[in-house]
Amino acid sequence: MAVDYAVIVLYLAGMLAMGWWGMRRARSKSEFLVAGRRLGPFMYSGTMAAIVLGGASTIGGVGLGYRYGLSGAWMVFTIGLGLLALSIFFSARIARLKVYTVSEMLDLRYGGSAGVISGVVMWAYTLMLAVTSTIAYATIFDVLFGLDRTVSIVLGGVIVVAYSTLGGMWSITLTDMVQFVVKTIGVLLLLLPIAVIKAGGFHALRAELPDAYFAPLGIGAQTVFTYVLIYSFGMLIGQDIWQRVFTARSDRVARAGGTAAGTYCLVYALAGAVIGTAAKVLYPHLGSPDDAFATIVKDALPVGVRGLVLAAALSAVMSTSSGALIACATVANNDIWSRLRGALAGREREDAGAERDEVRGNRVVILVMGIAVIGIAIAIDDVVQALTVAYNLLVGGLLVPILGGLLWKRGTGAGALAAVAAGGATVIGLMAWRGVLANEPIYYGLLVSLVAYVAVSLASRPTDPAVLAEWRARLATPTPSAPASSRT
């Protein structure tokens, strides 16, 4: 294992080094939060794929393949479908808005009446997403070094918080690119073929496992439908995803790069399911499906390759964790704290000194949020329930007002507030009654949110024409490509 340990330690050291390098580039709010809005297609697609394919997609995706066979790909597949829909239909318009958060978009569309409550909902979602990603360190570091759960969470969390705080989105983008390459090599090019060969090939898989393992809907049609509602729609509106869209240097990069990343997710989904299916043949009596990834890596791969594949799992967790952390901090600082501070101060400074203060302020907020995330991750045990709560609140509360604002000009701020409140309350109430993992909260939460949005919008005064004019002007202005000298 010494070679494997060396690979992991070098990888972690490289993450910290890139955080330090990114600090030298993040000199303004735009550079710190959205990488100066100048990523080209290669870096954009790589960082987008890295943020959406986290530990749940890697470890969890293999676990679903172990339990359900090829249909276990549906969870990650719906993530890819959501990213494709976002990139093809909405990314260009989102990039043109030139905002930093989803709540700023709602303020721009509805005239400043929906941003605060949506900011609180989005902050809760990104916080729980960061927490669940951080908890995953415990599994990986336990396999690698046999470390205690708390020590594992602290070790992984400190590294992510360090490079995220130093360089913001520049550091995260650079580390995401490394993580994207490591995941591609480790999971797709090494673990996938080795796992299939160790299991005896595809003919052996068919011979050893029931037909249900190869049925397209073996996981259940209702489960697939729920995945679409939670993950596909969640991709359309999450702050962690939108913040990556804001980094694109042009409309074309946002659309083409995102489409490439979404397509990559579809391939990754199938790979994880196949690996899990192979693990079922090799280790048919594991205690938990989520142990399949670590078990097949530990037992089936040679020294050195094993370290690289475990680094791939670690990189998957780190990319989601860092993306969720900066999204959480951005929402906390820009949508919650800055509004309170602005209300008290009565004005905002726009000089260069204020810009530097904003970078410093965002660093402080990332550090504070990172410490909070590590603390909550140590206290929480059930990752699935925490992630389900996060996505239920996000989709049930914010999907309708966000998509309504993009697609329906008659939608109003009062309707948006009603949708957030009614959808969020319905989701929370049904989770308390039917259970966190029940399907009903998201089904009825979305329905109630939609009814409230349409009814209250039609019953209230239309949005101020001046607000709509500014909104249309933003959407009509294409995002220009950056000068050749500044392209990344």
Short mmCIF file of C-alpha atoms in Angstrom, two decimals:
data_model
loop_
_atom_site.label_atom_id
_atom_site.label_comp_id
_atom_site.label_asym_id
_atom_site.label_seq_id
_atom_site.Cartn_x
_atom_site.Cartn_y
_atom_site.Cartn_z
CA MET A 1 0.00 0.00 0.00
CA ALA A 2 2.99 2.33 0.29
CA VAL A 3 2.77 3.26 -3.40
CA ASP A 4 -0.97 3.88 -3.07
CA TYR A 5 -0.38 6.11 -0.06
CA ALA A 6 2.25 8.07 -1.98
CA VAL A 7 -0.18 8.66 -4.86
CA ILE A 8 -2.86 9.96 -2.46
CA VAL A 9 -0.47 12.21 -0.52
CA LEU A 10 0.92 13.72 -3.74
CA TYR A 11 -2.63 14.31 -4.95
CA LEU A 12 -3.65 16.11 -1.74
CA ALA A 13 -0.48 18.20 -1.79
CA GLY A 14 -1.22 19.17 -5.38
CA MET A 15 -4.71 20.37 -4.37
CA LEU A 16 -3.20 22.70 -1.77
CA ALA A 17 -0.55 23.95 -4.22
CA MET A 18 -3.25 24.86 -6.75
CA GLY A 19 -5.15 26.69 -4.05
CA TRP A 20 -2.07 28.81 -3.40
CA TRP A 21 -1.59 29.46 -7.12
CA GLY A 22 -5.25 30.38 -7.54
CA MET A 23 -4.92 32.97 -4.76
CA ARG A 24 -2.57 34.98 -7.00
CA ARG A 25 -5.27 35.24 -9.71
CA ALA A 26 -8.29 35.99 -7.51
CA ARG A 27 -7.85 39.75 -7.10
CA SER A 28 -11.45 40.90 -7.65
CA LYS A 29 -14.92 39.74 -6.68
CA SER A 30 -15.56 38.48 -10.21
CA GLU A 31 -12.29 36.51 -10.29
CA PHE A 32 -12.84 35.09 -6.82
CA LEU A 33 -16.48 34.03 -7.24
CA VAL A 34 -16.83 33.24 -10.97
CA ALA A 35 -13.22 32.99 -12.28
CA GLY A 36 -13.51 36.35 -14.03
CA ARG A 37 -16.30 34.96 -16.29
CA ARG A 38 -13.68 33.86 -18.82
CA LEU A 39 -13.39 30.07 -18.88
CA GLY A 40 -13.04 28.50 -22.31
CA PRO A 41 -14.80 25.31 -23.46
CA PHE A 42 -12.26 22.78 -22.16
CA MET A 43 -11.96 24.16 -18.63
CA TYR A 44 -15.66 24.97 -18.46
CA SER A 45 -16.81 21.47 -19.45
CA GLY A 46 -14.24 19.84 -17.14
CA THR A 47 -15.18 21.88 -14.09
CA MET A 48 -18.91 21.45 -14.79
CA ALA A 49 -18.55 17.67 -15.02
CA ALA A 50 -16.48 17.65 -11.85
CA ILE A 51 -19.03 19.57 -9.78
CA VAL A 52 -22.01 17.39 -10.70
CA LEU A 53 -20.22 14.02 -10.44
CA GLY A 54 -19.42 13.81 -6.77
CA GLY A 55 -19.17 11.04 -4.21
CA ALA A 56 -22.85 10.14 -4.57
CA SER A 57 -22.37 9.71 -8.32
CA THR A 58 -19.21 7.62 -7.92
CA ILE A 59 -19.58 5.59 -4.72
CA GLY A 60 -23.37 5.77 -4.71
CA GLY A 61 -23.63 5.06 -8.44
CA VAL A 62 -21.57 1.89 -8.08
CA GLY A 63 -23.68 0.93 -5.06
CA LEU A 64 -26.89 1.27 -7.08
CA GLY A 65 -25.35 -0.88 -9.81
CA TYR A 66 -24.51 -3.50 -7.19
CA ARG A 67 -28.11 -3.50 -5.93
CA TYR A 68 -30.11 -3.06 -9.15
CA GLY A 69 -27.77 -3.77 -12.05
CA LEU A 70 -27.63 -1.57 -15.13
CA SER A 71 -30.76 0.36 -14.13
CA GLY A 72 -28.74 1.66 -11.20
CA ALA A 73 -27.36 4.16 -13.72
CA TRP A 74 -30.60 6.15 -13.60
CA MET A 75 -29.64 8.42 -10.71
CA VAL A 76 -26.50 9.73 -12.39
CA PHE A 77 -28.20 9.53 -15.80
CA THR A 78 -30.90 11.96 -14.66
CA ILE A 79 -28.15 14.31 -13.43
CA GLY A 80 -26.68 14.24 -16.93
CA LEU A 81 -30.10 14.84 -18.51
CA GLY A 82 -30.65 17.83 -16.23
CA LEU A 83 -27.28 19.28 -17.13
CA LEU A 84 -28.02 18.80 -20.84
CA ALA A 85 -31.37 20.57 -20.48
CA LEU A 86 -29.77 23.43 -18.56
CA SER A 87 -26.99 23.82 -21.13
CA ILE A 88 -29.14 23.62 -24.25
CA PHE A 89 -32.18 25.63 -23.17
CA PHE A 90 -31.16 27.98 -20.35
CA SER A 91 -27.38 28.42 -19.96
CA ALA A 92 -26.99 31.21 -22.52
CA ARG A 93 -29.71 33.29 -20.88
CA ILE A 94 -28.32 32.62 -17.42
CA ALA A 95 -24.81 33.69 -18.47
CA ARG A 96 -26.15 36.94 -19.96
CA LEU A 97 -27.65 38.06 -16.66
CA LYS A 98 -24.18 38.81 -15.22
CA VAL A 99 -25.23 38.02 -11.65
CA TYR A 100 -23.54 35.97 -8.94
CA THR A 101 -26.44 34.07 -7.37
CA VAL A 102 -29.84 32.60 -8.21
CA SER A 103 -31.45 35.04 -5.76
CA GLU A 104 -29.96 37.98 -7.66
CA MET A 105 -31.63 36.59 -10.78
CA LEU A 106 -34.98 36.49 -8.94
CA ASP A 107 -34.46 40.07 -7.74
CA LEU A 108 -33.72 41.19 -11.29
CA ARG A 109 -36.74 39.39 -12.73
CA TYR A 110 -39.31 40.25 -10.05
CA GLY A 111 -38.08 43.63 -8.89
CA GLY A 112 -36.31 42.79 -5.64
CA SER A 113 -39.23 41.08 -3.88
CA ALA A 114 -38.21 37.43 -3.79
CA GLY A 115 -34.45 37.40 -3.19
CA VAL A 116 -34.22 37.16 0.60
CA ILE A 117 -36.45 34.15 1.19
CA SER A 118 -35.04 32.36 -1.86
CA GLY A 119 -31.55 33.11 -0.56
CA VAL A 120 -32.33 31.40 2.73
CA VAL A 121 -33.70 28.31 0.94
CA MET A 122 -30.71 28.18 -1.41
CA TRP A 123 -28.28 28.64 1.46
CA ALA A 124 -29.85 25.70 3.33
CA TYR A 125 -29.60 23.54 0.21
CA THR A 126 -25.94 24.36 -0.51
CA LEU A 127 -25.02 23.95 3.15
CA MET A 128 -26.50 20.44 3.31
CA LEU A 129 -24.94 19.55 -0.04
CA ALA A 130 -21.52 20.56 1.31
CA VAL A 131 -22.17 18.59 4.50
CA THR A 132 -23.10 15.38 2.70
CA SER A 133 -20.03 15.65 0.48
CA THR A 134 -17.81 16.18 3.50
CA ILE A 135 -19.23 13.14 5.29
CA ALA A 136 -18.10 11.01 2.35
CA TYR A 137 -14.46 11.63 3.32
CA ALA A 138 -14.98 9.26 6.24
CA THR A 139 -15.56 6.30 3.91
CA ILE A 140 -12.60 7.06 1.65
CA PHE A 141 -10.03 7.82 4.35
CA ASP A 142 -11.14 4.77 6.30
CA VAL A 143 -10.32 2.62 3.25
CA LEU A 144 -7.06 4.46 2.63
CA PHE A 145 -5.60 4.85 6.10
CA GLY A 146 -8.02 3.22 8.55
CA LEU A 147 -8.67 6.62 10.15
CA ASP A 148 -11.41 7.42 12.64
CA ARG A 149 -14.57 8.96 11.13
CA THR A 150 -14.13 12.35 12.80
CA VAL A 151 -10.45 12.55 11.89
CA SER A 152 -11.29 11.66 8.28
CA ILE A 153 -13.94 14.38 8.01
CA VAL A 154 -11.62 16.98 9.53
CA LEU A 155 -8.68 16.00 7.30
CA GLY A 156 -10.65 16.09 4.05
CA GLY A 157 -12.64 19.15 5.09
CA VAL A 158 -9.59 21.18 6.05
CA ILE A 159 -7.94 20.56 2.66
CA VAL A 160 -11.05 21.63 0.73
CA VAL A 161 -11.65 24.66 2.94
CA ALA A 162 -8.00 25.67 2.59
CA TYR A 163 -7.79 25.74 -1.21
CA SER A 164 -11.32 27.16 -1.57
CA THR A 165 -10.57 29.99 0.85
CA LEU A 166 -7.24 30.83 -0.76
CA GLY A 167 -8.22 31.16 -4.39
CA GLY A 168 -12.00 30.94 -4.60
CA MET A 169 -13.36 29.84 -7.95
CA TRP A 170 -9.94 29.99 -9.63
CA SER A 171 -8.53 27.45 -7.18
CA ILE A 172 -11.65 25.32 -7.43
CA THR A 173 -11.56 25.42 -11.23
CA LEU A 174 -7.92 24.34 -11.35
CA THR A 175 -8.45 21.55 -8.84
CA ASP A 176 -11.64 20.49 -10.64
CA MET A 177 -9.70 20.06 -13.87
CA VAL A 178 -7.22 17.77 -12.14
CA GLN A 179 -10.09 15.92 -10.50
CA PHE A 180 -11.86 15.55 -13.86
CA VAL A 181 -8.77 13.99 -15.42
CA VAL A 182 -8.16 11.72 -12.43
CA LYS A 183 -11.80 10.54 -12.44
CA THR A 184 -11.71 9.87 -16.16
CA ILE A 185 -8.53 7.82 -15.95
CA GLY A 186 -9.29 6.11 -12.65
CA VAL A 187 -12.95 5.19 -13.16
CA LEU A 188 -13.56 5.02 -16.91
CA LEU A 189 -10.21 3.86 -18.26
CA LEU A 190 -8.96 1.65 -15.41
CA LEU A 191 -11.63 0.47 -12.96
CA LEU A 192 -14.36 -0.17 -15.55
CA PRO A 193 -12.45 -2.57 -17.83
CA ILE A 194 -10.59 -4.25 -14.96
CA ALA A 195 -13.83 -4.89 -13.05
CA VAL A 196 -15.54 -6.42 -16.09
CA ILE A 197 -12.53 -8.62 -16.88
CA LYS A 198 -12.22 -9.78 -13.23
CA ALA A 199 -15.91 -10.72 -13.27
CA GLY A 200 -15.40 -12.86 -16.38
CA GLY A 201 -16.70 -10.51 -19.04
CA PHE A 202 -20.22 -9.46 -20.01
CA HIS A 203 -21.27 -13.03 -20.81
CA ALA A 204 -20.40 -14.06 -17.25
CA LEU A 205 -22.42 -11.15 -15.87
CA ARG A 206 -25.49 -12.29 -17.83
CA ALA A 207 -25.02 -15.88 -16.75
CA GLU A 208 -24.47 -15.15 -13.04
CA LEU A 209 -27.14 -12.51 -12.37
CA PRO A 210 -30.95 -12.43 -12.70
CA ASP A 211 -32.57 -10.82 -15.74
CA ALA A 212 -33.76 -7.93 -13.55
CA TYR A 213 -30.15 -6.74 -13.40
CA PHE A 214 -30.29 -5.99 -17.12
CA ALA A 215 -33.82 -4.58 -17.34
CA PRO A 216 -33.92 -0.83 -18.22
CA LEU A 217 -36.43 -0.10 -15.43
CA GLY A 218 -35.30 -2.73 -12.95
CA ILE A 219 -34.89 -0.02 -10.32
CA GLY A 220 -38.59 0.89 -10.67
CA ALA A 221 -40.41 3.40 -12.88
CA GLN A 222 -41.53 5.47 -9.88
CA THR A 223 -37.96 5.72 -8.64
CA VAL A 224 -36.81 6.93 -12.06
CA PHE A 225 -39.60 9.53 -12.09
CA THR A 226 -38.56 10.75 -8.65
CA TYR A 227 -34.93 10.97 -9.76
CA VAL A 228 -36.03 13.16 -12.69
CA LEU A 229 -37.97 15.49 -10.39
CA ILE A 230 -35.17 15.79 -7.84
CA TYR A 231 -31.94 15.56 -9.81
CA SER A 232 -32.81 16.66 -13.36
CA PHE A 233 -34.80 19.64 -12.13
CA GLY A 234 -32.26 20.23 -9.35
CA MET A 235 -29.57 20.68 -12.01
CA LEU A 236 -31.65 23.47 -13.54
CA ILE A 237 -31.75 25.68 -10.46
CA GLY A 238 -28.91 24.86 -8.02
CA GLN A 239 -26.59 27.71 -7.03
CA ASP A 240 -23.59 25.38 -7.25
CA ILE A 241 -24.46 24.67 -10.91
CA TRP A 242 -25.40 28.23 -11.86
CA GLN A 243 -22.18 29.55 -10.38
CA ARG A 244 -20.30 27.38 -12.86
CA VAL A 245 -22.45 28.74 -15.71
CA PHE A 246 -21.42 32.24 -14.66
CA THR A 247 -17.77 31.34 -15.29
CA ALA A 248 -18.27 30.83 -19.06
CA ARG A 249 -16.65 33.48 -21.24
CA SER A 250 -19.50 33.43 -23.79
CA ASP A 251 -22.95 32.05 -24.54
CA ARG A 252 -21.43 29.51 -26.90
CA VAL A 253 -19.04 28.18 -24.27
CA ALA A 254 -21.89 27.83 -21.76
CA ARG A 255 -24.02 25.88 -24.22
CA ALA A 256 -21.39 23.73 -25.94
CA GLY A 257 -19.24 23.10 -22.87
CA GLY A 258 -22.25 22.22 -20.74
CA THR A 259 -23.56 19.87 -23.42
CA ALA A 260 -20.21 18.08 -23.48
CA ALA A 261 -20.24 17.80 -19.68
CA GLY A 262 -23.80 16.44 -19.70
CA THR A 263 -22.88 13.82 -22.29
CA TYR A 264 -19.88 12.82 -20.17
CA CYS A 265 -22.26 12.33 -17.22
CA LEU A 266 -24.34 9.86 -19.22
CA VAL A 267 -21.23 7.78 -19.96
CA TYR A 268 -20.12 8.00 -16.32
CA ALA A 269 -23.56 6.83 -15.18
CA LEU A 270 -23.40 3.67 -17.27
CA ALA A 271 -19.81 2.99 -16.18
CA GLY A 272 -20.73 3.15 -12.50
CA ALA A 273 -23.65 0.76 -12.98
CA VAL A 274 -21.50 -1.72 -14.89
CA ILE A 275 -18.79 -1.60 -12.20
CA GLY A 276 -21.43 -2.23 -9.52
CA THR A 277 -22.88 -5.13 -11.52
CA ALA A 278 -19.42 -6.67 -11.82
CA ALA A 279 -18.91 -6.22 -8.07
CA LYS A 280 -22.15 -8.15 -7.44
CA VAL A 281 -20.67 -11.14 -9.28
CA LEU A 282 -17.32 -10.88 -7.50
CA TYR A 283 -18.66 -10.13 -3.99
CA PRO A 284 -22.31 -11.25 -3.82
CA HIS A 285 -22.74 -10.92 -0.04
CA LEU A 286 -21.49 -7.46 0.91
CA GLY A 287 -23.06 -5.93 3.99
CA SER A 288 -23.99 -2.71 2.18
CA PRO A 289 -24.21 -1.86 -1.54
CA ASP A 290 -22.22 1.31 -0.86
CA ASP A 291 -19.26 -0.89 0.14
CA ALA A 292 -19.03 -2.20 -3.43
CA PHE A 293 -16.77 0.58 -4.73
CA ALA A 294 -14.21 0.38 -1.93
CA THR A 295 -14.24 -3.42 -1.95
CA ILE A 296 -13.62 -3.86 -5.66
CA VAL A 297 -10.93 -1.18 -5.65
CA LYS A 298 -9.15 -2.71 -2.66
CA ASP A 299 -9.30 -6.33 -3.81
CA ALA A 300 -9.31 -6.28 -7.61
CA LEU A 301 -6.78 -3.59 -8.56
CA PRO A 302 -2.99 -3.77 -8.53
CA VAL A 303 -0.79 -1.52 -6.42
CA GLY A 304 -0.48 1.99 -7.84
CA VAL A 305 -3.64 1.64 -9.91
CA ARG A 306 -5.54 1.19 -6.67
CA GLY A 307 -4.13 4.45 -5.35
CA LEU A 308 -5.10 6.29 -8.52
CA VAL A 309 -8.68 4.96 -8.44
CA LEU A 310 -9.06 5.85 -4.77
CA ALA A 311 -7.74 9.30 -5.66
CA ALA A 312 -10.49 9.39 -8.29
CA ALA A 313 -13.10 8.73 -5.61
CA LEU A 314 -11.50 11.34 -3.39
CA SER A 315 -11.46 13.83 -6.26
CA ALA A 316 -15.16 13.20 -6.93
CA VAL A 317 -16.02 14.04 -3.34
CA MET A 318 -13.70 17.06 -3.23
CA SER A 319 -15.06 18.62 -6.42
CA THR A 320 -18.66 18.51 -5.18
CA SER A 321 -17.66 19.60 -1.68
CA SER A 322 -15.66 22.62 -2.84
CA GLY A 323 -18.35 23.65 -5.34
CA ALA A 324 -21.08 23.42 -2.72
CA LEU A 325 -18.91 25.29 -0.20
CA ILE A 326 -18.24 28.31 -2.42
CA ALA A 327 -21.91 28.34 -3.47
CA CYS A 328 -23.00 28.29 0.17
CA ALA A 329 -20.60 31.10 1.07
CA THR A 330 -21.59 33.17 -1.97
CA VAL A 331 -25.28 32.95 -1.07
CA ALA A 332 -24.60 33.66 2.60
CA ASN A 333 -22.46 36.72 1.81
CA ASN A 334 -24.26 38.17 -1.21
CA ASP A 335 -27.89 37.27 -0.56
CA ILE A 336 -28.15 37.34 3.22
CA TRP A 337 -25.31 39.18 4.96
CA SER A 338 -24.81 41.91 2.33
CA ARG A 339 -28.54 42.73 2.39
CA LEU A 340 -28.49 43.12 6.14
CA ARG A 341 -25.28 45.14 6.00
CA GLY A 342 -26.63 47.27 3.12
CA ALA A 343 -29.84 47.97 5.00
CA LEU A 344 -27.84 49.15 8.00
CA ALA A 345 -25.27 51.18 6.04
CA GLY A 346 -27.74 52.59 3.51
CA ARG A 347 -25.25 52.57 0.65
CA GLU A 348 -22.55 50.49 -1.05
CA ARG A 349 -19.04 51.52 -2.03
CA GLU A 350 -17.87 50.78 -5.54
CA ASP A 351 -14.20 51.78 -5.41
CA ALA A 352 -11.20 49.50 -5.79
CA GLY A 353 -10.72 49.33 -2.05
CA ALA A 354 -14.26 48.06 -1.65
CA GLU A 355 -13.55 45.43 -4.33
CA ARG A 356 -10.55 44.18 -2.38
CA ASP A 357 -12.65 44.22 0.80
CA GLU A 358 -15.24 42.07 -0.96
CA VAL A 359 -12.61 39.46 -1.85
CA ARG A 360 -11.40 39.46 1.75
CA GLY A 361 -14.97 39.28 3.00
CA ASN A 362 -15.79 36.34 0.75
CA ARG A 363 -12.67 34.54 1.98
CA VAL A 364 -13.78 35.01 5.57
CA VAL A 365 -17.29 33.74 4.82
CA ILE A 366 -15.93 30.64 3.02
CA LEU A 367 -13.73 29.92 6.04
CA VAL A 368 -16.64 30.33 8.47
CA MET A 369 -19.00 28.24 6.33
CA GLY A 370 -16.29 25.59 5.93
CA ILE A 371 -15.83 25.28 9.69
CA ALA A 372 -19.60 25.03 10.11
CA VAL A 373 -19.82 22.34 7.42
CA ILE A 374 -17.11 20.24 9.10
CA GLY A 375 -18.87 20.56 12.47
CA ILE A 376 -22.28 19.57 11.09
CA ALA A 377 -20.76 16.67 9.11
CA ILE A 378 -19.27 15.26 12.32
CA ALA A 379 -22.66 15.46 14.04
CA ILE A 380 -24.80 13.94 11.23
CA ASP A 381 -24.77 10.25 10.34
CA ASP A 382 -27.44 9.77 7.64
CA VAL A 383 -26.11 11.16 4.35
CA VAL A 384 -29.06 10.06 2.22
CA GLN A 385 -31.64 11.77 4.42
CA ALA A 386 -29.63 14.99 4.59
CA LEU A 387 -29.22 15.08 0.80
CA THR A 388 -32.91 14.30 0.25
CA VAL A 389 -33.96 17.15 2.54
CA ALA A 390 -31.68 19.51 0.63
CA TYR A 391 -33.01 18.58 -2.81
CA ASN A 392 -36.65 18.48 -1.68
CA LEU A 393 -36.40 22.02 -0.32
CA LEU A 394 -34.56 23.24 -3.41
CA VAL A 395 -36.89 21.76 -6.02
CA GLY A 396 -40.13 22.07 -4.06
CA GLY A 397 -39.48 25.69 -3.12
CA LEU A 398 -37.51 27.25 -5.96
CA LEU A 399 -38.06 25.35 -9.21
CA VAL A 400 -41.39 26.97 -10.11
CA PRO A 401 -40.47 30.64 -9.45
CA ILE A 402 -37.10 30.28 -11.23
CA LEU A 403 -38.39 28.54 -14.35
CA GLY A 404 -41.53 30.67 -14.24
CA GLY A 405 -39.40 33.79 -14.27
CA LEU A 406 -37.46 32.52 -17.28
CA LEU A 407 -40.47 31.29 -19.26
CA TRP A 408 -43.62 33.25 -18.22
CA LYS A 409 -43.66 37.03 -18.39
CA ARG A 410 -46.89 37.29 -16.36
CA GLY A 411 -45.24 35.80 -13.28
CA THR A 412 -44.93 38.32 -10.42
CA GLY A 413 -42.89 38.78 -7.29
CA ALA A 414 -45.94 38.04 -5.15
CA GLY A 415 -46.46 34.82 -7.07
CA ALA A 416 -42.80 33.87 -6.61
CA LEU A 417 -42.97 34.45 -2.86
CA ALA A 418 -46.18 32.44 -2.62
CA ALA A 419 -44.62 29.59 -4.59
CA VAL A 420 -41.51 29.47 -2.39
CA ALA A 421 -43.53 29.63 0.83
CA ALA A 422 -46.27 27.19 -0.19
CA GLY A 423 -43.96 24.70 -1.87
CA GLY A 424 -41.42 24.80 0.95
CA ALA A 425 -44.06 24.44 3.68
CA THR A 426 -45.70 21.52 1.84
CA VAL A 427 -42.38 19.72 1.44
CA ILE A 428 -41.45 20.20 5.10
CA GLY A 429 -44.89 19.14 6.34
CA LEU A 430 -45.01 15.99 4.21
CA MET A 431 -41.44 15.01 5.11
CA ALA A 432 -42.45 15.25 8.78
CA TRP A 433 -45.61 13.21 8.16
CA ARG A 434 -44.64 10.66 5.50
CA GLY A 435 -40.92 10.49 6.17
CA VAL A 436 -37.87 12.17 4.63
CA LEU A 437 -37.36 9.50 1.97
CA ALA A 438 -41.01 9.36 0.84
CA ASN A 439 -41.91 10.41 -2.72
CA GLU A 440 -44.98 12.45 -1.74
CA PRO A 441 -43.15 15.55 -0.42
CA ILE A 442 -41.62 16.43 -3.77
CA TYR A 443 -44.71 15.46 -5.79
CA TYR A 444 -47.17 17.56 -3.82
CA GLY A 445 -44.65 20.28 -3.02
CA LEU A 446 -44.14 20.98 -6.72
CA LEU A 447 -47.88 20.88 -7.43
CA VAL A 448 -48.74 23.27 -4.60
CA SER A 449 -45.88 25.59 -5.59
CA LEU A 450 -47.11 25.72 -9.20
CA VAL A 451 -50.72 26.39 -8.22
CA ALA A 452 -49.68 29.14 -5.81
CA TYR A 453 -47.39 30.76 -8.37
CA VAL A 454 -49.98 30.88 -11.15
CA ALA A 455 -52.93 31.86 -8.94
CA VAL A 456 -51.16 34.63 -7.01
CA SER A 457 -49.42 35.97 -10.13
CA LEU A 458 -52.74 36.28 -11.97
CA ALA A 459 -54.39 37.84 -8.91
CA SER A 460 -51.62 40.42 -8.31
CA ARG A 461 -50.50 43.43 -10.30
CA PRO A 462 -48.17 42.64 -13.21
CA THR A 463 -44.46 43.22 -12.71
CA ASP A 464 -43.35 46.82 -13.22
CA PRO A 465 -42.72 47.36 -16.98
CA ALA A 466 -39.39 49.03 -16.17
CA VAL A 467 -38.25 45.90 -14.31
CA LEU A 468 -39.28 43.68 -17.22
CA ALA A 469 -37.55 46.01 -19.67
CA GLU A 470 -34.28 45.74 -17.74
CA TRP A 471 -34.73 41.95 -17.58
CA ARG A 472 -35.29 41.68 -21.33
CA ALA A 473 -32.33 43.95 -22.03
CA ARG A 474 -30.05 41.67 -20.01
CA LEU A 475 -31.31 38.55 -21.77
CA ALA A 476 -30.96 40.14 -25.20
CA THR A 477 -27.29 41.06 -24.76
CA PRO A 478 -25.01 38.18 -25.78
CA THR A 479 -22.03 37.45 -23.57
CA PRO A 480 -18.97 38.51 -25.60
CA SER A 481 -15.93 36.32 -25.87
CA ALA A 482 -12.96 37.40 -23.79
CA PRO A 483 -9.92 38.85 -25.57
CA ALA A 484 -7.52 36.22 -26.79
CA SER A 485 -4.89 37.23 -24.25
CA SER A 486 -7.25 36.62 -21.33
CA ARG A 487 -8.84 33.35 -22.40
CA THR A 488 -8.40 30.34 -20.18
#
